[in-house]
């Protein structure tokens, strides 16, 4: 649905600040967001291509662009308010028309998107919705592994991503809701204590996907970029909330492990392994990682981070892009473009616009 088709050309042509100030990364972000919304954003559902948790990440990417590029803010606000109103009616597998469903990780993505929406707009409805989601996530803290939350409400698995999201949402709320700061901080802190001791963080600081039925790290599973990403943004928020730089030191260790695993051996182009062609989920992961790497870079610069962000953003635009659409392999060739591959690429372009 062409939700933005009529408004955008005006913004492009008549905003003089954009013409002089925007980097090519901002230009490319804008081109890619417009191509994505024209092709996949459905105003009736408030979702991109009907996808649920992916749309939370897509919304976050669009909001992050508006945080970098002022001229985009009105457009982002329109998308936020439409998605906020409509998406809950199309909540995948949910019994109620809210942002809650049976998956704690899905809930976490939406909580982070709504917090970003609050950061951009100052609208407390979005923050309140995120608080309600977080309250529901706390009910997942009943695993047999001495802590952590379940992946889903059927309580069959304990995975890294749900716990990283729980930590990150808690830490974000600690910085935004003063009346709940202590409670949110102690959840984040308890989650880190658990996460950093349960064995999912390997000796070389890569992060396993979760634990098995006996609460031992699944050390035979594929490594995924997003498992190394969400934790970085969470630790940066924790350092802000506590004023302790030790959280940033932890984030640097994990980022170094991740770059060794996913980028340094690939000419510094971030690369997902494990069948990225076939799977919408996998195509989403790299953007999540690089969005969070940019958060760490802003908090504490390292050349290694800007190198990977720049090399990836340049490569995906040159080798993996056609008509503003971007596929899942950032070294190319351009194949298999989907909403998740597109929004992942937008995360990378926006990261480049934000930190370079
Ligand atoms: C938008 O979503 C609605 C509800 O699922 C569907 O009926 C409609 O065909 C979609 N529109 C487009 C352009 O895909
Ligand atoms: C954080 O956790 C550590 C280790 O469990 C504990 O020593 C510390 O008191 C906790 N801090 C807060 C603010 O909860
Ligand atoms: C990985 O190890 C777990 C036990 O920790 C086992 O249940 C599972 O089948 C193994 N998976 C593979 C792909 O080998
Ligand atoms: C990190 O350790 C894991 C095993 O725990 C291994 O599979 C992986 O290849 C290592 N990564 C690097 C970059 O050495």
PDB file of C-alpha atoms and ligand atoms in Angstrom, residues 211-214 216-222, ligand 3:
ATOM      1  CA  UNK A 211      20.129 -23.505  26.987  1.00  0.00           C
ATOM      2  CA  UNK A 212      18.854 -27.069  26.691  1.00  0.00           C
ATOM      3  CA  UNK A 213      16.389 -28.913  28.925  1.00  0.00           C
ATOM      4  CA  UNK A 214      19.070 -29.420  31.576  1.00  0.00           C
ATOM      5  CA  UNK A 216      23.269 -26.267  29.814  1.00  0.00           C
ATOM      6  CA  UNK A 217      24.306 -23.937  26.987  1.00  0.00           C
ATOM      7  CA  UNK A 218      23.329 -25.255  23.543  1.00  0.00           C
ATOM      8  CA  UNK A 219      26.899 -25.204  22.408  1.00  0.00           C
ATOM      9  CA  UNK A 220      26.172 -27.043  19.161  1.00  0.00           C
ATOM     10  CA  UNK A 221      23.720 -24.476  17.807  1.00  0.00           C
ATOM     11  CA  UNK A 222      24.430 -21.931  15.059  1.00  0.00           C
TER      12      UNK A 222
HETATM   13  C1  LIG B   3      22.565 -30.238  20.321  1.00  0.00           C
HETATM   14  O1  LIG B   3      22.714 -30.700  21.651  1.00  0.00           O
HETATM   15  C2  LIG B   3      21.469 -30.928  22.298  1.00  0.00           C
HETATM   16  C3  LIG B   3      21.801 -31.306  23.733  1.00  0.00           C
HETATM   17  O2  LIG B   3      22.495 -30.258  24.328  1.00  0.00           O
HETATM   18  C4  LIG B   3      20.714 -32.025  21.562  1.00  0.00           C
HETATM   19  O3  LIG B   3      19.464 -32.213  22.183  1.00  0.00           O
HETATM   20  C5  LIG B   3      20.514 -31.624  20.109  1.00  0.00           C
HETATM   21  O4  LIG B   3      19.940 -32.663  19.392  1.00  0.00           O
HETATM   22  C6  LIG B   3      21.849 -31.247  19.466  1.00  0.00           C
HETATM   23  N1  LIG B   3      21.600 -30.705  18.146  1.00  0.00           N
HETATM   24  C7  LIG B   3      22.369 -30.973  17.110  1.00  0.00           C
HETATM   25  C8  LIG B   3      21.991 -30.310  15.825  1.00  0.00           C
HETATM   26  O5  LIG B   3      23.327 -31.750  17.161  1.00  0.00           O
END
